[in-house]
CSV table of C-alpha atoms in Angstrom, one decimal:
chain,number,residue,atom,x,y,z
A,12,MET,CA,0.0,0.0,0.0
A,13,PHE,CA,2.7,2.5,0.9
A,14,GLY,CA,5.9,2.8,-1.2
A,15,LEU,CA,8.2,5.1,-2.8
A,16,THR,CA,7.0,6.9,-5.9
A,17,PRO,CA,9.8,7.8,-8.4
A,18,TYR,CA,10.0,11.5,-9.1
A,19,ASN,CA,11.3,13.1,-12.3
A,20,LYS,CA,13.7,16.0,-11.5
A,21,ARG,CA,13.5,17.4,-15.0
A,22,GLY,CA,9.8,17.5,-15.6
A,23,ASN,CA,8.5,18.4,-12.2
A,24,GLY,CA,6.3,15.3,-12.1
A,25,LEU,CA,6.1,11.6,-11.6
A,26,VAL,CA,8.4,9.3,-13.6
A,27,GLY,CA,6.8,7.8,-16.7
A,28,ARG,CA,7.4,4.3,-18.0
A,29,ASN,CA,10.2,5.4,-20.4
A,30,ASP,CA,12.0,7.3,-17.6
A,31,TRP,CA,12.9,4.1,-15.7
A,32,PHE,CA,16.0,3.9,-17.7
A,33,ASP,CA,16.8,7.4,-16.4
A,34,MET,CA,16.6,6.0,-12.9
A,35,ARG,CA,19.1,3.3,-13.9
A,36,SER,CA,21.5,6.0,-15.2
A,37,ILE,CA,21.2,7.7,-11.8
A,38,PHE,CA,22.5,4.6,-10.1
A,39,ASP,CA,25.1,4.1,-12.8
A,40,SER,CA,26.4,7.7,-12.3
A,41,PHE,CA,26.6,7.1,-8.6
A,42,PHE,CA,29.2,4.4,-9.3
A,43,ASP,CA,31.0,6.3,-12.0
A,44,ASP,CA,34.7,7.2,-12.0
A,45,SER,CA,34.4,10.1,-9.6
A,46,PHE,CA,32.9,7.9,-6.9
A,47,GLN,CA,35.5,5.2,-7.5
A,48,SER,CA,38.4,7.6,-7.5
A,49,ALA,CA,37.5,8.8,-4.1
A,50,PHE,CA,37.6,5.3,-2.6
A,51,LEU,CA,39.5,3.1,-5.0
A,52,THR,CA,42.4,5.3,-5.9
A,53,SER,CA,44.2,3.8,-8.8
A,54,GLY,CA,47.3,6.0,-8.5
A,55,SER,CA,50.0,5.4,-5.9
A,56,PRO,CA,50.3,7.9,-3.0
A,57,MET,CA,54.1,7.6,-3.6
A,58,LYS,CA,55.4,8.9,-6.9
A,59,ALA,CA,58.8,7.6,-7.9
A,60,ASP,CA,61.4,8.1,-10.6
A,61,ILE,CA,63.7,5.2,-11.3
A,62,ARG,CA,67.0,5.5,-13.2
A,63,GLU,CA,69.5,3.0,-14.2
A,64,THR,CA,73.2,3.7,-14.9
A,65,GLU,CA,76.0,1.3,-15.7
A,66,LYS,CA,76.9,0.9,-12.0
A,67,GLU,CA,73.6,1.3,-10.1
A,68,PHE,CA,69.8,1.8,-9.9
A,69,ILE,CA,68.6,5.1,-8.4
A,70,ILE,CA,65.1,5.5,-7.0
A,71,ASP,CA,63.8,9.0,-6.1
A,72,ALA,CA,60.5,8.6,-4.2
A,73,GLU,CA,58.4,11.7,-3.3
A,74,LEU,CA,57.2,11.6,0.3
A,75,PRO,CA,56.2,15.2,1.2
A,76,GLY,CA,55.2,15.9,4.8
A,77,ILE,CA,56.5,12.5,6.0
A,78,ASN,CA,59.0,12.3,8.8
A,79,LYS,CA,62.1,10.2,8.2
A,80,GLU,CA,61.2,8.1,11.2
A,81,ASP,CA,58.0,7.0,9.5
A,82,ILE,CA,59.8,5.5,6.5
A,83,LYS,CA,61.0,1.9,6.4
A,84,LEU,CA,63.1,0.3,3.7
A,85,ASP,CA,63.4,-3.4,3.2
A,86,LEU,CA,65.4,-5.3,0.6
A,87,ARG,CA,64.6,-9.0,0.3
A,88,ASP,CA,66.0,-11.0,-2.5
A,89,ASP,CA,65.4,-8.9,-5.6
A,90,THR,CA,62.6,-6.7,-4.2
A,91,LEU,CA,63.0,-3.3,-2.5
A,92,THR,CA,60.0,-2.2,-0.5
A,93,ILE,CA,59.4,1.4,0.8
A,94,SER,CA,56.8,1.5,3.6
A,95,VAL,CA,55.3,4.5,5.3
A,96,GLU,CA,53.2,4.7,8.5
A,97,HIS,CA,52.1,8.3,9.2
A,98,SER,CA,50.0,9.5,12.1
A,99,GLU,CA,49.0,13.1,12.9
A,100,GLN,CA,47.0,14.6,15.7
A,101,THR,CA,45.7,18.2,16.0
A,102,ASN,CA,44.3,19.8,19.1
A,103,GLU,CA,43.0,23.4,19.1
A,104,GLU,CA,41.1,25.2,21.8
A,105,LYS,CA,39.7,28.8,21.6
A,106,ASP,CA,37.0,30.2,23.8
A,107,ASN,CA,34.2,27.7,23.6
A,108,TYR,CA,35.5,26.1,20.5
A,109,ILE,CA,37.4,22.8,20.7
A,110,ARG,CA,38.8,21.0,17.6
A,111,ARG,CA,40.5,17.7,17.7
A,112,GLU,CA,41.5,15.8,14.6
A,113,ARG,CA,43.4,12.5,14.0
A,114,ARG,CA,44.7,11.0,10.9
A,115,PHE,CA,46.5,7.8,10.3
A,116,GLY,CA,47.6,6.2,7.1
A,117,SER,CA,50.0,3.7,5.7
A,118,PHE,CA,51.2,2.7,2.3
A,119,SER,CA,54.0,0.9,0.6
A,120,ARG,CA,55.5,0.4,-2.8
A,121,SER,CA,57.8,-2.4,-4.0
A,122,PHE,CA,60.4,-2.3,-6.8
A,123,TYR,CA,62.0,-5.3,-8.5
A,124,VAL,CA,65.8,-4.8,-8.7
A,125,GLU,CA,67.8,-7.9,-9.7
A,126,ASN,CA,71.5,-8.5,-9.3
A,127,VAL,CA,72.3,-5.8,-6.8
A,128,LYS,CA,74.9,-5.5,-4.0
A,129,HIS,CA,72.7,-5.8,-0.9
A,130,GLU,CA,75.4,-4.7,1.5
A,131,ASP,CA,76.1,-1.4,-0.4
A,132,VAL,CA,72.6,-0.1,-0.8
A,133,SER,CA,72.1,3.3,0.8
A,134,ALA,CA,69.3,5.8,1.3
A,135,LYS,CA,69.0,9.5,2.0
A,136,TYR,CA,65.9,11.5,2.9
A,137,ASN,CA,66.0,15.3,2.2
A,138,ASP,CA,63.2,17.8,1.6
A,139,GLY,CA,60.5,15.2,1.1
A,140,ILE,CA,62.5,13.1,-1.4
A,141,LEU,CA,63.8,9.7,-0.5
A,142,THR,CA,66.8,8.7,-2.7
A,143,VAL,CA,67.8,5.1,-2.7
A,144,ASN,CA,71.1,4.1,-4.4
A,145,ILE,CA,71.3,0.4,-5.3
A,146,PRO,CA,74.7,-0.7,-6.8
A,147,LYS,CA,74.6,-3.5,-9.3
A,148,ALA,CA,76.3,-6.8,-8.6
A,149,GLU,CA,77.2,-10.1,-10.3
A,150,ALA,CA,74.2,-12.4,-10.9
A,151,GLY,CA,73.5,-15.2,-8.4
A,152,LYS,CA,73.8,-13.6,-4.9
A,153,GLU,CA,70.6,-13.1,-2.9
A,154,ARG,CA,70.5,-11.7,0.6
A,155,ASN,CA,68.0,-9.9,2.9
A,156,ARG,CA,68.9,-6.6,4.5
A,157,LYS,CA,67.2,-3.6,6.3
A,158,ILE,CA,68.5,-0.3,5.1
A,159,ASP,CA,69.1,2.7,7.4
A,160,ILE,CA,68.0,6.1,6.2
A,161,GLN,CA,70.5,9.0,6.7
């Protein structure tokens, strides 16, 4: 007996039979690219430039606003992983106004780098750019190592 009656926004009236397809397009537009981009980000939060020279690989990763202590580098076999865990808290009090905000996020990115000298890998973090130097090695050696950031 009671139910929802579809309403046509364009014509100031009830939805006719042919306008049901319009209702479908409303649902389709709800799940369009703009909705997905807000929740299912296809881009990485970490932009990186990778260069290869005769002697080494160089990775420059952009991490603006991140503290060096929040970054972790791990080299296992032929995979370098850059991980970030960032937390931020804001407290502000004025008169009767109180504002408290918290934010936490983590992300990581892995790079395949084969035939590298694990013991000679170095990293530097300066002005929001993490630079990782990965010297090349002879094929066949595989080791695991944590890398300190200077």
